[in-house]
Coordinates of C-alpha atoms in Angstrom, one line a residue:
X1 CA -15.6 11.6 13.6
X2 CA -17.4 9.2 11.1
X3 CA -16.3 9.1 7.7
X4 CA -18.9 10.3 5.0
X5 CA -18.5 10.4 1.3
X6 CA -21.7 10.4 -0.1
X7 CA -24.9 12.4 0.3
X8 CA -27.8 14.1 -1.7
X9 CA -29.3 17.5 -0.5
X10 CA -31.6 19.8 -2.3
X11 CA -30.9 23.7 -3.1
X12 CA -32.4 26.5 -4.5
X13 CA -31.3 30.1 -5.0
X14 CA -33.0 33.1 -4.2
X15 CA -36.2 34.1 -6.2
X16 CA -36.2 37.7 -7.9
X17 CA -38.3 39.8 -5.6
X18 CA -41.2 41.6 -7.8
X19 CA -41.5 44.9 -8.9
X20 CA -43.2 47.8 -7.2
X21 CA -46.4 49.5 -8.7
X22 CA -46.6 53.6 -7.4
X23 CA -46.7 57.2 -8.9
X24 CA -45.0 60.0 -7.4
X25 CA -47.6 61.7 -5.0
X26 CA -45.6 65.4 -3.9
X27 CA -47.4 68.2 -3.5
X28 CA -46.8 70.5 -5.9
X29 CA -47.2 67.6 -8.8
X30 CA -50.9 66.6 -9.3
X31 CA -50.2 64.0 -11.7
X32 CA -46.9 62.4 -10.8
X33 CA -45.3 59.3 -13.4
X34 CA -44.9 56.1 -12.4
X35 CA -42.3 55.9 -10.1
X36 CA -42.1 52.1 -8.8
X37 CA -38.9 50.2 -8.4
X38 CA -37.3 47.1 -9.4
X39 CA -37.1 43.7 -7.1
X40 CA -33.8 42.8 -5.9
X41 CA -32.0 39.8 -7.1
X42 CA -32.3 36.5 -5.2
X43 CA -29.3 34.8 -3.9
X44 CA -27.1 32.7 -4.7
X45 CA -26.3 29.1 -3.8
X46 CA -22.4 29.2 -3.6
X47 CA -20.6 25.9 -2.6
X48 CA -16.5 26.4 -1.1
X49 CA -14.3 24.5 -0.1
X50 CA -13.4 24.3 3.9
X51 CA -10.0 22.6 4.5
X52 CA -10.7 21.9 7.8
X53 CA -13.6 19.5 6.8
X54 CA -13.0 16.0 5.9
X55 CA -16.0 14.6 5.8
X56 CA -19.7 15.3 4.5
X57 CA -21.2 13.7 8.0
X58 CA -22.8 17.4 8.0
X59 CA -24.9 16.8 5.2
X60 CA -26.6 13.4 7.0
X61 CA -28.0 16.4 9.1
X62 CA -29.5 18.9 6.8
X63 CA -30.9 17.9 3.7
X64 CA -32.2 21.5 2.5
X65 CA -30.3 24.7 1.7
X66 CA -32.1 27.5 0.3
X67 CA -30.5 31.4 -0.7
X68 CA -32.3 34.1 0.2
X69 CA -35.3 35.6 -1.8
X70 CA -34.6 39.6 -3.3
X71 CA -36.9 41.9 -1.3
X72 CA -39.7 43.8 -3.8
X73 CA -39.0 47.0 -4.8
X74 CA -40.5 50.8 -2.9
X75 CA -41.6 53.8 -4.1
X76 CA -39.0 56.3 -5.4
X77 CA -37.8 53.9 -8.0
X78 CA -36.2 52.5 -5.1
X79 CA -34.5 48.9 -5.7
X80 CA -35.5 46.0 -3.8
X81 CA -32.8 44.9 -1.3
X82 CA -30.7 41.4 -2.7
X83 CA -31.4 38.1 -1.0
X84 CA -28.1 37.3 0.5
X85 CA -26.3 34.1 -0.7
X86 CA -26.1 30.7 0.9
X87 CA -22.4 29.5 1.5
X88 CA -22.0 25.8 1.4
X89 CA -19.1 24.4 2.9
X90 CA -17.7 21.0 1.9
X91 CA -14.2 19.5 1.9
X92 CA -11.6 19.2 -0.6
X93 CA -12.0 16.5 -3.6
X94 CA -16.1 17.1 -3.2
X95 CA -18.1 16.5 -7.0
X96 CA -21.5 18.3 -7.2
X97 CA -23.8 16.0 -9.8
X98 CA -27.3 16.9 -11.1
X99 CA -29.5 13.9 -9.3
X100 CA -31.7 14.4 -12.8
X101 CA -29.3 14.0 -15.3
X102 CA -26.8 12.9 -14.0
X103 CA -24.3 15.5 -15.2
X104 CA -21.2 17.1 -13.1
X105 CA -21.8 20.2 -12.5
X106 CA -18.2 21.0 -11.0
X107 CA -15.1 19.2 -8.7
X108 CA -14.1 21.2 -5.9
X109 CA -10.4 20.1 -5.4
X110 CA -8.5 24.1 -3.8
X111 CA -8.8 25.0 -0.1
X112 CA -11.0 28.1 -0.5
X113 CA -12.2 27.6 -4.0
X114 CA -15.9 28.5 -5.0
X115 CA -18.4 27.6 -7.3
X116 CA -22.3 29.2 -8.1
X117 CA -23.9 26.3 -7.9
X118 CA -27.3 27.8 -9.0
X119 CA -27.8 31.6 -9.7
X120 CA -30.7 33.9 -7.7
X121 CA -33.4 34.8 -9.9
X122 CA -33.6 38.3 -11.4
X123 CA -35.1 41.0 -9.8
X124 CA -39.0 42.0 -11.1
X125 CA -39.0 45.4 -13.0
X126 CA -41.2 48.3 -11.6
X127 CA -44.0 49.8 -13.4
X128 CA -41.2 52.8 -14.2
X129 CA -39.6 50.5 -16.2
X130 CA -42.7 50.3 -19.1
X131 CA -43.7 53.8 -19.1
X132 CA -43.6 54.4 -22.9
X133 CA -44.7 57.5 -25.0
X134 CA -48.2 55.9 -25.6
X135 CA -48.3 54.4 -22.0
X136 CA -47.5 57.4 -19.7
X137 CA -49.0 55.3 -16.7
X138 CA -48.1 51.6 -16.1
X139 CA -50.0 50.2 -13.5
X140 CA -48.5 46.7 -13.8
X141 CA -45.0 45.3 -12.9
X142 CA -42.9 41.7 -13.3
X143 CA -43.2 39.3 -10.3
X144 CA -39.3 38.5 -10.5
X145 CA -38.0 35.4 -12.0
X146 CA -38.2 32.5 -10.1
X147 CA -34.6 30.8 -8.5
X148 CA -33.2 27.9 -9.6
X149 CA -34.2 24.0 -7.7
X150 CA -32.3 21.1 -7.9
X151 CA -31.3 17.6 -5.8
X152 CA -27.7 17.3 -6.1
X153 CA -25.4 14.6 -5.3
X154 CA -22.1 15.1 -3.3
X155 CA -19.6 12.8 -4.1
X156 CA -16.3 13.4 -1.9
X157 CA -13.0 11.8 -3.3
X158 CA -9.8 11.6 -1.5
X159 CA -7.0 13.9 -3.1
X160 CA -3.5 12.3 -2.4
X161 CA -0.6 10.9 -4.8
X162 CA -0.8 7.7 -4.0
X163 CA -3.3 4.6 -3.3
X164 CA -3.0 1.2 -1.3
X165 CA -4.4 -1.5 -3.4
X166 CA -5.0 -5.2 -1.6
X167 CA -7.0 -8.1 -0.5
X168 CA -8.3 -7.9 2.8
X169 CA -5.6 -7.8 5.7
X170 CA -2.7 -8.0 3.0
X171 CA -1.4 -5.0 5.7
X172 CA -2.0 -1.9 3.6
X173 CA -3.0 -0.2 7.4
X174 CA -0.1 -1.5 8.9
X175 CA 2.0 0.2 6.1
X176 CA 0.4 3.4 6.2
X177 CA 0.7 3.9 10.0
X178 CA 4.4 3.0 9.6
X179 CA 5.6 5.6 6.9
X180 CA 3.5 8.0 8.0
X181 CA 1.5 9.6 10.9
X182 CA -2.2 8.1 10.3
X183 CA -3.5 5.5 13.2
X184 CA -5.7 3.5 11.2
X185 CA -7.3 0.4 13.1
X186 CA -5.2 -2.6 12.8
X187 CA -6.0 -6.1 13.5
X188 CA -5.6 -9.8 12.1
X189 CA -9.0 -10.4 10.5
X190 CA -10.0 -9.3 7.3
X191 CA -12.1 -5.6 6.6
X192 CA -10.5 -4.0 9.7
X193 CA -10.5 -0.9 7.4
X194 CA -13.9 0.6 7.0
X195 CA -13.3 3.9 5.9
X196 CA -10.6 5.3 3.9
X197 CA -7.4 6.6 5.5
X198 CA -5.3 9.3 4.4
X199 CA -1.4 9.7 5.7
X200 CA 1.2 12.3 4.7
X201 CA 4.6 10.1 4.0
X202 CA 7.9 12.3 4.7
X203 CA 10.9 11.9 2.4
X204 CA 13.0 14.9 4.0
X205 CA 11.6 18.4 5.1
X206 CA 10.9 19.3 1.3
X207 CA 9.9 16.2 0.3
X208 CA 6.9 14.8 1.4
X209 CA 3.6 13.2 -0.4
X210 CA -0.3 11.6 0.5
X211 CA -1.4 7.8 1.0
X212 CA -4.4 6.6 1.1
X213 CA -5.6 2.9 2.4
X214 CA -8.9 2.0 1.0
X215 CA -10.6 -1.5 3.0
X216 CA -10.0 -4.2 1.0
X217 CA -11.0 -5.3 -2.1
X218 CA -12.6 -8.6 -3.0
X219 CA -13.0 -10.3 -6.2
X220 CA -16.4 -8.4 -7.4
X221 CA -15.6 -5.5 -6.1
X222 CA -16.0 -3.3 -9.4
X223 CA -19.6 -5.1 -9.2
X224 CA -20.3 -4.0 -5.8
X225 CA -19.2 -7.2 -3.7
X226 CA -17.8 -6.9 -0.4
X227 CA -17.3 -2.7 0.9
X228 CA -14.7 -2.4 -2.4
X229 CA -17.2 -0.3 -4.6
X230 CA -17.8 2.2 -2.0
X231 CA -14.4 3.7 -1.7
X232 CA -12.7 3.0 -5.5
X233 CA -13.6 6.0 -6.1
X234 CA -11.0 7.2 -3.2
X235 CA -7.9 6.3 -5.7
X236 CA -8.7 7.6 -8.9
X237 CA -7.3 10.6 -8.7
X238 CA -4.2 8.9 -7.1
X239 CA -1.0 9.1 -9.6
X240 CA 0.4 6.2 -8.8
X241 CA -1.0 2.7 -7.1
X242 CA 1.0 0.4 -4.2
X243 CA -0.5 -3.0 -4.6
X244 CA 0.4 -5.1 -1.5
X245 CA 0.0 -9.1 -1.8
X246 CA 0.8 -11.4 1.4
X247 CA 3.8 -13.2 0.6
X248 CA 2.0 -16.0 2.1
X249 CA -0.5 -16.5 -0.5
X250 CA -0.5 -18.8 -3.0
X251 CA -1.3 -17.1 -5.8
X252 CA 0.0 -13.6 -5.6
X253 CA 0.6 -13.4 -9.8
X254 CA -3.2 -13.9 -10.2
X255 CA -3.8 -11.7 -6.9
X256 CA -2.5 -8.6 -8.7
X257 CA -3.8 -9.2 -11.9
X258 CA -7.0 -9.8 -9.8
X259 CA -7.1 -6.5 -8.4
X260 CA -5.8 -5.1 -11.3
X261 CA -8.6 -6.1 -13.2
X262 CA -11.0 -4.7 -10.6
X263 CA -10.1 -1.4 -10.5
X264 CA -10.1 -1.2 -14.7
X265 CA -13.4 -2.5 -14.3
X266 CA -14.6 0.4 -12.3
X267 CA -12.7 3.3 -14.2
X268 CA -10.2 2.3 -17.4
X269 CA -8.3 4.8 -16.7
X270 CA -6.7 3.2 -13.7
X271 CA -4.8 1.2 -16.2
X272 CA -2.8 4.0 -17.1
X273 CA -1.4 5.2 -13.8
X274 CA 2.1 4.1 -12.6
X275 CA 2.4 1.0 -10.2
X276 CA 4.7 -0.9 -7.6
X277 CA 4.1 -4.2 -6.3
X278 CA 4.8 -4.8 -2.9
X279 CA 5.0 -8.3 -1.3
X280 CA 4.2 -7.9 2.3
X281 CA 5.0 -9.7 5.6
X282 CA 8.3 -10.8 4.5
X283 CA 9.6 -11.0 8.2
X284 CA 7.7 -14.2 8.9
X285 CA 9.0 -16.3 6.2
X286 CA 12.6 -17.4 6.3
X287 CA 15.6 -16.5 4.2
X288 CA 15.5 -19.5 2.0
X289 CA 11.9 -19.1 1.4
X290 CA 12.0 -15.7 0.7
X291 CA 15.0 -16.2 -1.9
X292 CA 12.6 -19.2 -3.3
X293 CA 9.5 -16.8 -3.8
X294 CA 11.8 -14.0 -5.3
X295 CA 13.3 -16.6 -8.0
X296 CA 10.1 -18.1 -8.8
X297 CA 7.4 -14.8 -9.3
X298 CA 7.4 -13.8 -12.3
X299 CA 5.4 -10.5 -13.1
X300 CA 7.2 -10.5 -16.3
X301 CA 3.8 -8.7 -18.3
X302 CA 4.3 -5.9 -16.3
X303 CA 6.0 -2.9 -15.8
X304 CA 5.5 -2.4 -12.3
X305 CA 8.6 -2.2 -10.1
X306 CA 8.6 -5.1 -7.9
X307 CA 9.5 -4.6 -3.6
X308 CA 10.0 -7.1 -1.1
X309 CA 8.5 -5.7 2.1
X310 CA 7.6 -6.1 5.7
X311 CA 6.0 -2.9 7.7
X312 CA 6.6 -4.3 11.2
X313 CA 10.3 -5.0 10.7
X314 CA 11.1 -2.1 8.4
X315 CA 12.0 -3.9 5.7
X316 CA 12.5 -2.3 1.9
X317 CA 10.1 0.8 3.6
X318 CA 13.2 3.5 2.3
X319 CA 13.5 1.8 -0.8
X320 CA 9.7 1.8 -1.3
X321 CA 8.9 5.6 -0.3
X322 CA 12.2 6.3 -2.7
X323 CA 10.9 4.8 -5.0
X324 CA 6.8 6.3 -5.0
X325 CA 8.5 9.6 -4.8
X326 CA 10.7 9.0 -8.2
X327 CA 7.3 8.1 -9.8
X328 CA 5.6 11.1 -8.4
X329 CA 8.9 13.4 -9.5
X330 CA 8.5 11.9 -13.7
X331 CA 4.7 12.4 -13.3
X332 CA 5.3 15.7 -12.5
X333 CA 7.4 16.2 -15.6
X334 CA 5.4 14.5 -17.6
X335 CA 2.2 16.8 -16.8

């Protein structure tokens, strides 16, 4: 199934069906009162989260969702029947945004939660409504209000614990399809990852938490270079960041700090949430070179615990998920 995070649709509720203009015609009463009834209420435009969905590829489809108008009202000071309300299904971690202004209108995070997006208008009042000691025969009644219209944006986040932070191919799919059950496309080029990926990790049969592997970020990314800026928005609601660097590269101080700086560039925030550095790939460099590169880094300006790594040997992998889930358990204390 392709993997869709972003789309705009337009909705609008129900309007207000309008009043109904009669007088009571029986037979024995020559000169009935008014007797017209109210419109019903238009429906609403309800947006709820569906677990099973994962993705808003529906939404590519059908742009348009409109509730229901309220049927007018009858004779007999007889109510008009209620438009019925249009259920919008989206998946978990989905933000609704006015298009106009910009402004959140609400984050859909709970399997089965529900939010009124935009309420049906209100139902038209019937010419019994005005009858009034100086007016004992309305012939006039309200139209109904009109529903409410507006483009809205859906914006769907990922909702897991953690996030995989590195360049291109510094093996953040590798690791997630090791440590947990996610197949994510795997190769040795760089932007092999396209779309995020999301992996439940297993500590023991209570313990268990979420990953997700974003593609690779570039230098820029918080600027919109390479596919970084598309899917940042996947780990902000993460509580705690893996950053993987290839032990091969020659920088890998500056290659944290690098992608550090990126994602505080696209949401401060990120600046605040606990962090591990992993160096990757440590299976292909000897022992004495590995002992060399753990002497000489020095992440000394920051607090982030610091792993030695390699997904394809198995290296460090139960002291790394140990580790995530001691963050995860003083996060939790802490909120």
């Amino acid at each position: 199934m392709k993997f869709v995070d972003y789309s705009k649709i337009f909705i609008k509720s129900g309007d207000g069906g309008p009043g109904h203009v009669s007088f009571r015609k029986e037979k024995f009463v020559p000169k009935g009162g008014p007797d017209g009834g109210n419109g019903g209420k238009g429906g609403n435009v309800v947006f709820k989260v569906d677990p099973h969905m994962n993705t808003l590829l529906d939404f590519r489809y059908k742009k348009h969702f409109n509730a229901e108008n309220g049927k007018p009202g009858g004779k007999a000071r007889k109510t008009g029947k209620s438009g019925k309300d249009i259920i919008i299904r989206v998946p978990g971690g989905t933000i609704l945004k006015n298009v106009e202004t910009d402004e959140i209108i609400c984050d859909l995070t709970e399997a089965g939660e529900e939010f009124i997006a935009a309420k049906g208008g209100i139902g038209g009042r019937g010419n019994a409504e005005f009858t009034t000691a100086t007016n004992q025969a309305p012939r006039y009644a309200d139209p109904g209000r009109p529903g409410v219209e507006m483009e809205v944006l859906l914006e769907m986040k990922l909702i897991a614990d953690v996030g995989l932070v590195g360049f291109p191919n510094a093996g953040k799919s590798t690791l997630i399809s090791v440590i947990s059950a996610a197949k994510p496309k795997i190769a040795d080029y760089p932007f092999t990852t396209l779309v995020p990926n999301l992996g439940i990790v297993k500590i023991d049969y209570t313990k268990n938490f979420t990953v997700a592997d974003i593609p690779g970020l570039i230098e820029g990314a918080a600027e919109g270079k390479g596919l970084g800026i598309q899917f940042l928005r996947h780990v902000e609601r993460t509580r705690a960041l893996v950053f993987l660097v290839d032990c091969w590269s020659e920088t890998p101080v500056e290659d944290y700090e690098t992608l550090l700086n990126e994602l505080v560039k696209y949401n401060p925030d990120m600046a605040r949430k606990q962090r591990i550095i992993c160096i990757t790939k440590t299976d292909t460099i000897d022992k004495d070179s590995l002992e060399k590169l753990q002497d000489e880094l020095d992440f000394s300006n920051t607090d982030a615990k610091v792993l030695f790594i390699s997904s394809v040997a198995g290296i460090g992998l139960e002291n790394l998920k140990n580790s995530i889930w001691s963050i995860l358990e003083k996060t939790d204390k802490e909120n």
